[in-house]
mmCIF file of C-alpha atoms in Angstrom:
data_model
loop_
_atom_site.group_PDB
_atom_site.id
_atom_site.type_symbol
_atom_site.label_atom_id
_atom_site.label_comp_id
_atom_site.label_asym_id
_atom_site.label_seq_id
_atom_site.Cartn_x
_atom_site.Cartn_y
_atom_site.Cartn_z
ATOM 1 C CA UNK A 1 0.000 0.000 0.000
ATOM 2 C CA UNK A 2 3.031 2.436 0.496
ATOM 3 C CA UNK A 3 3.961 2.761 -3.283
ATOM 4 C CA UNK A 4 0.331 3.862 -3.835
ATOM 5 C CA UNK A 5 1.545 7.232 -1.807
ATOM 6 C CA UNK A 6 4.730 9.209 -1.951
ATOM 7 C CA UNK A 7 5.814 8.608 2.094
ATOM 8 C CA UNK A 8 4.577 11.712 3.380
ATOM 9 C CA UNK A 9 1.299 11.128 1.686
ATOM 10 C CA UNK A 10 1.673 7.401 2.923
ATOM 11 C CA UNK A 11 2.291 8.839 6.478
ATOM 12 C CA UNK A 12 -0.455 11.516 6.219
ATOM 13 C CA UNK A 13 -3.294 9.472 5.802
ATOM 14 C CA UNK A 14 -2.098 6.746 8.151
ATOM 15 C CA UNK A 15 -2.291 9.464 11.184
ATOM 16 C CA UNK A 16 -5.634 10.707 9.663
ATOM 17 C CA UNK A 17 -8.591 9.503 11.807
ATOM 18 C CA UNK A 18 -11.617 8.610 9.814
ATOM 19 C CA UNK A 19 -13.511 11.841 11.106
ATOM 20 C CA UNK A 20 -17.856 12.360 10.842
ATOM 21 C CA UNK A 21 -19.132 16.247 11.243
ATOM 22 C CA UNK A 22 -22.489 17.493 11.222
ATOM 23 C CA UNK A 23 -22.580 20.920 8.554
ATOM 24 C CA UNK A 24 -24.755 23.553 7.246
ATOM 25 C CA UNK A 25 -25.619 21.106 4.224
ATOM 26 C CA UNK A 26 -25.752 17.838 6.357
ATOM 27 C CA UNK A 27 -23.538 15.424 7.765
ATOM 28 C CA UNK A 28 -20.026 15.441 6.112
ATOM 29 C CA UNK A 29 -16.705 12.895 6.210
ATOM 30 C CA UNK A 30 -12.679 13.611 6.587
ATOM 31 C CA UNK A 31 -11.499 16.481 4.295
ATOM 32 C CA UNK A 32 -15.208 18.053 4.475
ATOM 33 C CA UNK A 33 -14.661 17.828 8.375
ATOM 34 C CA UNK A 34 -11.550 20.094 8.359
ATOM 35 C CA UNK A 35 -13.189 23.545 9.286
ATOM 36 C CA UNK A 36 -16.245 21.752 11.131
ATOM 37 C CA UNK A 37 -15.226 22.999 14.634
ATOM 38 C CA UNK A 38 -15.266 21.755 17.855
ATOM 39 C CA UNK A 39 -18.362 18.664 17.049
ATOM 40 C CA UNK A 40 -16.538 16.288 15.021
ATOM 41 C CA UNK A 41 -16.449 12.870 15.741
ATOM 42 C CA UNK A 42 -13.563 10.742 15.042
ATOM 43 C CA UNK A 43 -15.932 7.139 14.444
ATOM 44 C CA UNK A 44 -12.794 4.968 14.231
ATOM 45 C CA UNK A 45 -11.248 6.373 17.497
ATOM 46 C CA UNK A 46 -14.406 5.230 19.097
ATOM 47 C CA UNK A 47 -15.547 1.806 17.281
ATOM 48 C CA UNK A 48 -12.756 0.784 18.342
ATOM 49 C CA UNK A 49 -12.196 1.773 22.037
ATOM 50 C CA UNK A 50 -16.179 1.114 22.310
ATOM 51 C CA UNK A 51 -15.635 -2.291 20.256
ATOM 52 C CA UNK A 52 -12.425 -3.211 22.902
ATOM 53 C CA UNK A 53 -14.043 -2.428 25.999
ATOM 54 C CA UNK A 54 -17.453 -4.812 25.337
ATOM 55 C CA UNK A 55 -14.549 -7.415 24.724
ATOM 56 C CA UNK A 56 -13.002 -6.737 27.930
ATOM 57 C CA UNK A 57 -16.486 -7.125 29.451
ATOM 58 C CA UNK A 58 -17.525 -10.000 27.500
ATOM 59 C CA UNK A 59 -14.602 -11.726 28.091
ATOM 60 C CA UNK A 60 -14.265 -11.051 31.962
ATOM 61 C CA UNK A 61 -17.843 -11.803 32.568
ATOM 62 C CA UNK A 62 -17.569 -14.872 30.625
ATOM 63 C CA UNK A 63 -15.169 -16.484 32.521
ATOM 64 C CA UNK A 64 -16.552 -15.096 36.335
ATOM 65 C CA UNK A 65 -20.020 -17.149 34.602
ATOM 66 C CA UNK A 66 -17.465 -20.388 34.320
ATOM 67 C CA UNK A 67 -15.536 -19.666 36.987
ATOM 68 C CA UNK A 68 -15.128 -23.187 39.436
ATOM 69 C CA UNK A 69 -13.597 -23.489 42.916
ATOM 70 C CA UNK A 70 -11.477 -26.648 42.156
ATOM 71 C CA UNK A 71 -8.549 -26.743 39.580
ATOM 72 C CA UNK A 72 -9.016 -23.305 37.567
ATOM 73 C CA UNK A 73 -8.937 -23.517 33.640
ATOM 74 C CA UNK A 74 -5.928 -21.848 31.811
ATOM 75 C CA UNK A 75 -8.395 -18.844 31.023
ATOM 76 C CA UNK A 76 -9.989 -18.430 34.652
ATOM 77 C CA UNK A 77 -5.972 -18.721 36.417
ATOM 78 C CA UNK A 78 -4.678 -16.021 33.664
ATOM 79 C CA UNK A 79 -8.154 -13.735 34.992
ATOM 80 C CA UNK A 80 -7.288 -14.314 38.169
ATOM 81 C CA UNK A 81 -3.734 -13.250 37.933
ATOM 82 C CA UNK A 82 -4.677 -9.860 36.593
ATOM 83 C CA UNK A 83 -7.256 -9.197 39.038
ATOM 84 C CA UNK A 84 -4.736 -10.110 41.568
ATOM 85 C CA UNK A 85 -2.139 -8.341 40.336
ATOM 86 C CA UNK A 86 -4.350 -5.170 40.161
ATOM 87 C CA UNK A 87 -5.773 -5.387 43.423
ATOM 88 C CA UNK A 88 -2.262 -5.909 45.360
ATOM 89 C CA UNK A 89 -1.508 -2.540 43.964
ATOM 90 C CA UNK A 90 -4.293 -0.900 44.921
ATOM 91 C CA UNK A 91 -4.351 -2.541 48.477
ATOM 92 C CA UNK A 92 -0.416 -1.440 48.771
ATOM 93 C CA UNK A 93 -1.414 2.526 47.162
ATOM 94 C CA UNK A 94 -4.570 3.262 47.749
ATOM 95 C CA UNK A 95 -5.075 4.349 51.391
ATOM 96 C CA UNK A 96 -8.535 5.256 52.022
ATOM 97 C CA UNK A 97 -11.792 3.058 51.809
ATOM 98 C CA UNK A 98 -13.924 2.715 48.339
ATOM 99 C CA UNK A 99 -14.924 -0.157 46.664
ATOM 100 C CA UNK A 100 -14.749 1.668 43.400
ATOM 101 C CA UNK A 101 -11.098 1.722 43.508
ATOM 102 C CA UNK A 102 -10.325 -1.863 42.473
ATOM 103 C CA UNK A 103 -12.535 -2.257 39.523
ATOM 104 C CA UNK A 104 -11.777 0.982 38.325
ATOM 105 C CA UNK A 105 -7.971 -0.029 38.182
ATOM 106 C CA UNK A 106 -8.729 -3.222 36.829
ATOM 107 C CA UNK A 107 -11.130 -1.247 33.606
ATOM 108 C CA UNK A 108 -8.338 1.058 33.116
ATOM 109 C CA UNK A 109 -5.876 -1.288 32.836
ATOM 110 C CA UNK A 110 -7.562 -4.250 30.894
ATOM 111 C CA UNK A 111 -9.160 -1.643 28.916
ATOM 112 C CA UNK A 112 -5.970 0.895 28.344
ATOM 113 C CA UNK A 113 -3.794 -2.655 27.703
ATOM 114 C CA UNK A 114 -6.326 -3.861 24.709
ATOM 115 C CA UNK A 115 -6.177 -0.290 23.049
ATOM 116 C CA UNK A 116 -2.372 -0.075 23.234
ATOM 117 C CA UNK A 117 -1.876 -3.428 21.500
ATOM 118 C CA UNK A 118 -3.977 -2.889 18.876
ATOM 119 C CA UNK A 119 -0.585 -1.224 17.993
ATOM 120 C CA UNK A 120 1.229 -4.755 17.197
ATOM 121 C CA UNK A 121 -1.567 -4.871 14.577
ATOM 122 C CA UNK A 122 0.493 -4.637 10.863
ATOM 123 C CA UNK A 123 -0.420 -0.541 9.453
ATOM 124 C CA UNK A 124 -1.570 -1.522 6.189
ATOM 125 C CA UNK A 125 -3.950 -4.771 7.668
ATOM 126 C CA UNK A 126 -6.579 -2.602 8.450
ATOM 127 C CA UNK A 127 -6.448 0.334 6.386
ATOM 128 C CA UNK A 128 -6.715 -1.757 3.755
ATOM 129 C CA UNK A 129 -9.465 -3.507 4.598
ATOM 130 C CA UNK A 130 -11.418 -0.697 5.281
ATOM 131 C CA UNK A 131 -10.410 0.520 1.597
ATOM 132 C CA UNK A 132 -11.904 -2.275 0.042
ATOM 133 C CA UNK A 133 -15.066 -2.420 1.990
ATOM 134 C CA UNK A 134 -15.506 1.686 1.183
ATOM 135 C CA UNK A 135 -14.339 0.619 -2.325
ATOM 136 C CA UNK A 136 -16.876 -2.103 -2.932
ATOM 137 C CA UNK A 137 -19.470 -1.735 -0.239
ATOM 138 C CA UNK A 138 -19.977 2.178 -0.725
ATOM 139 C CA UNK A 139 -18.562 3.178 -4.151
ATOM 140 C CA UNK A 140 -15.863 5.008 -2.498
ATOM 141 C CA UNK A 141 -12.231 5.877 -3.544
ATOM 142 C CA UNK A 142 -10.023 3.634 -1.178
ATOM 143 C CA UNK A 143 -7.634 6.699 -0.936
ATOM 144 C CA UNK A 144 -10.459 8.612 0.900
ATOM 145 C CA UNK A 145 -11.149 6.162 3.512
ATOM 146 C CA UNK A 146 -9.051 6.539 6.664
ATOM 147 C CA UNK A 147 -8.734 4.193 9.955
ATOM 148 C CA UNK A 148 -6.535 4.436 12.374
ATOM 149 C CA UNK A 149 -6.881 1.435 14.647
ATOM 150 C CA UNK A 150 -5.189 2.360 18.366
ATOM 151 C CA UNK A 151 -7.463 4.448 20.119
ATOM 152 C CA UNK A 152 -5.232 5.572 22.264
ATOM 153 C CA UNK A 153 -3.178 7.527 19.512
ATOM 154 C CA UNK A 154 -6.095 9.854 19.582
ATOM 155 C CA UNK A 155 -5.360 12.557 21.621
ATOM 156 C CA UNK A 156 -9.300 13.119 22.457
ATOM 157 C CA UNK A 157 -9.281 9.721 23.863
ATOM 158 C CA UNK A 158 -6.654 9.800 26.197
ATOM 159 C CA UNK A 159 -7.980 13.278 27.350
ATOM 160 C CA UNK A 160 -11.469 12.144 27.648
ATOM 161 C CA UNK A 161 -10.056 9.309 29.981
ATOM 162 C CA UNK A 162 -7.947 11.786 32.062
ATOM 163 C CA UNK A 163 -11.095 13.719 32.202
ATOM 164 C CA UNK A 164 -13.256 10.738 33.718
ATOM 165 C CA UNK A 165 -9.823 10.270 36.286
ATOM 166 C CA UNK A 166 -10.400 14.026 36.699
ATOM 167 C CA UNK A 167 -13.608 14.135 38.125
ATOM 168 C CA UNK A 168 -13.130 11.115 40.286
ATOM 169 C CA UNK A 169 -10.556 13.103 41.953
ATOM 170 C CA UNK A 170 -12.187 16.040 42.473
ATOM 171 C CA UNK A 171 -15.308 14.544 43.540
ATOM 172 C CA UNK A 172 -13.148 12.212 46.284
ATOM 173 C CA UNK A 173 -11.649 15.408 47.644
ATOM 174 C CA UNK A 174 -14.651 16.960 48.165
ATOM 175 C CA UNK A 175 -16.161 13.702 49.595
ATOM 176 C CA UNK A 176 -13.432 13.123 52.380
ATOM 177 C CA UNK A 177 -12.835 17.114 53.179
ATOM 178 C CA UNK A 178 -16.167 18.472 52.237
ATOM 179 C CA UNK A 179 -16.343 21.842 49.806
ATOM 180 C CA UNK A 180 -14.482 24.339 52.737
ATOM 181 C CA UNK A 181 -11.935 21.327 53.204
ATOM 182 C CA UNK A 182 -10.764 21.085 49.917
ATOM 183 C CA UNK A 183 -11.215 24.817 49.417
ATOM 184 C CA UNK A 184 -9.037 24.997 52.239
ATOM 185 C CA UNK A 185 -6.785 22.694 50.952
ATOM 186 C CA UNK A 186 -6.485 24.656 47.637
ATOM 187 C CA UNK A 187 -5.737 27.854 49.482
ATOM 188 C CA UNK A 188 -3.772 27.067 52.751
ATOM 189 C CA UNK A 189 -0.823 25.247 51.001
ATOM 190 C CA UNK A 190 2.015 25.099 51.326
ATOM 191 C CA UNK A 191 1.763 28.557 53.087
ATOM 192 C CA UNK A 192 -0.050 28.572 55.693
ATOM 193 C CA UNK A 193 -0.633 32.060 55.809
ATOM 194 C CA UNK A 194 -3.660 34.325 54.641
ATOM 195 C CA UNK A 195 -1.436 36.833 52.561
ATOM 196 C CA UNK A 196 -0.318 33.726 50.779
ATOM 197 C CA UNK A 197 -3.847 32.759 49.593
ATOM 198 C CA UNK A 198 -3.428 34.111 45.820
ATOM 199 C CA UNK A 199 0.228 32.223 45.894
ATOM 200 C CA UNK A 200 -1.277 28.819 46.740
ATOM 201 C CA UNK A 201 -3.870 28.445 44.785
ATOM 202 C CA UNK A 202 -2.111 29.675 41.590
ATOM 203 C CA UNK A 203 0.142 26.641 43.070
ATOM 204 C CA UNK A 204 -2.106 23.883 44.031
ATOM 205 C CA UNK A 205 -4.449 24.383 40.842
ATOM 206 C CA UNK A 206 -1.574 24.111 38.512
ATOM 207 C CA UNK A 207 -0.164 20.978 40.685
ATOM 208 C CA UNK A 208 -3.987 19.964 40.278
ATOM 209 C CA UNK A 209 -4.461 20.541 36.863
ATOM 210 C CA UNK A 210 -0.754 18.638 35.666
ATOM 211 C CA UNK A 211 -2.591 15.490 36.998
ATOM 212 C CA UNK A 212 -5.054 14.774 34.115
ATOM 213 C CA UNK A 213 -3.185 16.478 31.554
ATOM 214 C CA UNK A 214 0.283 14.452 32.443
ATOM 215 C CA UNK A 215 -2.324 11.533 31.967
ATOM 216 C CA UNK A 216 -3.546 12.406 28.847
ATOM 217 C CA UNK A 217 -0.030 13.493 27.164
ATOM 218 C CA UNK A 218 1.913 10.550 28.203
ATOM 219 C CA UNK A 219 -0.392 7.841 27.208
ATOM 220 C CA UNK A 220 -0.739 9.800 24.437
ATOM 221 C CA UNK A 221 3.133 10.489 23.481
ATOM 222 C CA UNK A 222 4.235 7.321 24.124
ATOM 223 C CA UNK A 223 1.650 5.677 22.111
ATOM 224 C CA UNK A 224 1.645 8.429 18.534
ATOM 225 C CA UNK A 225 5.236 7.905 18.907
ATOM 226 C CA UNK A 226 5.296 4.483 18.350
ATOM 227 C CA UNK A 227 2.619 3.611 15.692
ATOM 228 C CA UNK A 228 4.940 6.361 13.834
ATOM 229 C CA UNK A 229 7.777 4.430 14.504
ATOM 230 C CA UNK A 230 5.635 1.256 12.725
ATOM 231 C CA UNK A 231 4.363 3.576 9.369
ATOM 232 C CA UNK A 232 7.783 4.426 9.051
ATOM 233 C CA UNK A 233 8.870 0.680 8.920
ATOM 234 C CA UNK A 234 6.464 0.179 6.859
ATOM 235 C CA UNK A 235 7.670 2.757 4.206
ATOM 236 C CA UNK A 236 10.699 0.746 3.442
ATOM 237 C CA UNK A 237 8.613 -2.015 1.362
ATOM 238 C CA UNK A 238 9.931 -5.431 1.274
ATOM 239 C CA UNK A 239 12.145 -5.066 3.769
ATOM 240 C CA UNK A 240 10.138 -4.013 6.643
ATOM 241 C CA UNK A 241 9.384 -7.557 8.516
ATOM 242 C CA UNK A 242 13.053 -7.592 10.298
ATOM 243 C CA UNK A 243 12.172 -4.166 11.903
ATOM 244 C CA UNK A 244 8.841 -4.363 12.168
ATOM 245 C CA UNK A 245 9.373 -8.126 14.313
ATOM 246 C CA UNK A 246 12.516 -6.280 16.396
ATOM 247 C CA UNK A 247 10.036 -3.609 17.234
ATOM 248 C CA UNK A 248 6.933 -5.546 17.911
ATOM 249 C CA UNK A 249 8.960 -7.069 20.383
ATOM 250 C CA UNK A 250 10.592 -4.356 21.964
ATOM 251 C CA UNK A 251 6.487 -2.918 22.774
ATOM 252 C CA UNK A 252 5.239 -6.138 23.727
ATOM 253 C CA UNK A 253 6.685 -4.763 27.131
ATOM 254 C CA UNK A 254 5.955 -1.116 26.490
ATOM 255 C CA UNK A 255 2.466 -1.227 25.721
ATOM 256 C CA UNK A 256 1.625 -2.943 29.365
ATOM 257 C CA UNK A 257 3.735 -1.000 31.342
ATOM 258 C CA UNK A 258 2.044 2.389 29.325
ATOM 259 C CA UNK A 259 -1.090 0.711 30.653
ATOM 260 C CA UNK A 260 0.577 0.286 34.006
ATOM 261 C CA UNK A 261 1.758 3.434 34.145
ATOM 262 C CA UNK A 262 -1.758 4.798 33.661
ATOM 263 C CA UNK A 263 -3.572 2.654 36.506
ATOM 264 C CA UNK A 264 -1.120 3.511 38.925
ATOM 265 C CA UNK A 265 -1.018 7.015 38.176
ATOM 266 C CA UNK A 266 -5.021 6.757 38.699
ATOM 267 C CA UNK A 267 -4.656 5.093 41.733
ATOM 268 C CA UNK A 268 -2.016 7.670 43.496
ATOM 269 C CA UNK A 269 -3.972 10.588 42.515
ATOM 270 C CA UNK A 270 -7.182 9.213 43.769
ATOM 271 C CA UNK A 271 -5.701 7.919 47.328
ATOM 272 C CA UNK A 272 -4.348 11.518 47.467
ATOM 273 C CA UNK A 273 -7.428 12.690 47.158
ATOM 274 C CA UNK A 274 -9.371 10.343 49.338
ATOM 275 C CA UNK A 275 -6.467 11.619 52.623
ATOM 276 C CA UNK A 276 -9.012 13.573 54.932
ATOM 277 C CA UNK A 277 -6.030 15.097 56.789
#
């Protein structure tokens, strides 16, 4: 698919999302999204993360169903090594009491982990595919149809997940300290001193606002970087597979710990938040 495109056309459309955009003359595609605005929808960014996450909760649900107390299957001892794995962290991180906690790190994680290895998936697989199925199921010209397939290389889906952690934080704070608490908490540190006021808050909202958005931009970087890394592999032609394994298997440890990273970012943030002193 590469010599179809000079390499920074190649490039360009791999790092395109297949965008949707309501206009003045009706709903509109890609290029006729461009000066849309704020409401456009990138469809493949969430097909997929939607499509992954009903997996997640097939899959879990399916085995809890099958689960037995005697000898575990292969499937039911690999669930139950991720759900202990995530809850040990928790139980050593998070200090205060909520039973949203656990699952919550378990969702990010499983879900954050399936997203980030949707980057060992060859670049051309599903582009391609979705170029013939716009060729032949909708008349379209394959160049015009886009998909890119790892969610989190969208950088509206690792916000909007940073946002979700977001809330959860500032809702806990207000939970455990009440409104004047966390007001307080905003205000009072780390001078404890009235004239300071103005000083700490500039402070603590900036320390409070770097929490999401170091959430968002990491998962984010790390991720762009890489499936970049991959469409420039690809651009070489026939002698891409070398590179393209030695990579693969360089992120077959990255992509977890990104998803690591992530949960236990969630989790520190949150058990901050949950401290009533």
């Amino acid at each position: 698919m590469a010599s179809e495109y000079t390499t920074s056309e190649y490039i360009k459309h791999h790092l395109t999302n297949a965008s949707m955009c309501n206009t003045d003359s009706g709903i509109a595609f890609n290029e006729a999204c461009a000066d849309a605005g704020f409401w456009t929808w990138h469809i493949d960014t969430l097909a997929w993360s939607i499509g992954l996450g009903i997996l997640f909760l097939w899959f879990f649900r399916s085995v809890a169903k099958k689960a037995a107390t005697g000898v575990p299957t292969k499937t039911q001892a690999f669930v139950e090594m991720i759900i202990d794995f995530v809850n040990d962290n928790v139980t050593s991180t998070f200090h205060g009491k909520s039973a949203l906690i656990a699952p919550l790190a378990l969702t990010i994680f499983v879900w954050v982990l399936l997203m980030n290895l949707m980057d060992l998936v060859p670049v051309d697989v599903l582009p391609t595919i979705a170029g013939l199925i716009g060729q032949h199921g909708f008349g379209m010209d394959p160049h015009d149809v886009y998909m890119k397939a790892v969610p989190t290389t969208d950088l509206n889906l690792t916000f909007a997940l940073a946002i979700g952690v977001f809330a959860l934080i500032i809702f806990y704070s207000i939970k455990m300290k009440g409104v004047g608490g966390f007001m307080k908490e905003l205000t009072m540190q780390p001078f404890g001193h009235w004239a300071f006021i103005p000083v700490n808050f500039i402070l603590e909202s900036v320390t409070l606002l770097a929490r999401p958005l170091s959430l968002a931009l990491r998962l984010f970087g790390n991720l762009y970087a890489s499936e970049l890394i991959f469409i420039l592999i690809a651009t070489i032609g026939y002698f891409q597979l070398p590179l393209h394994f030695m990579w693969a298997v360089f992120h077959i440890l990255v992509l977890p710990l990104q998803a690591f990273i992530f949960m236990m970012l969630t989790i520190v943030y949150l058990s901050l938040a949950s401290e009533d002193h």
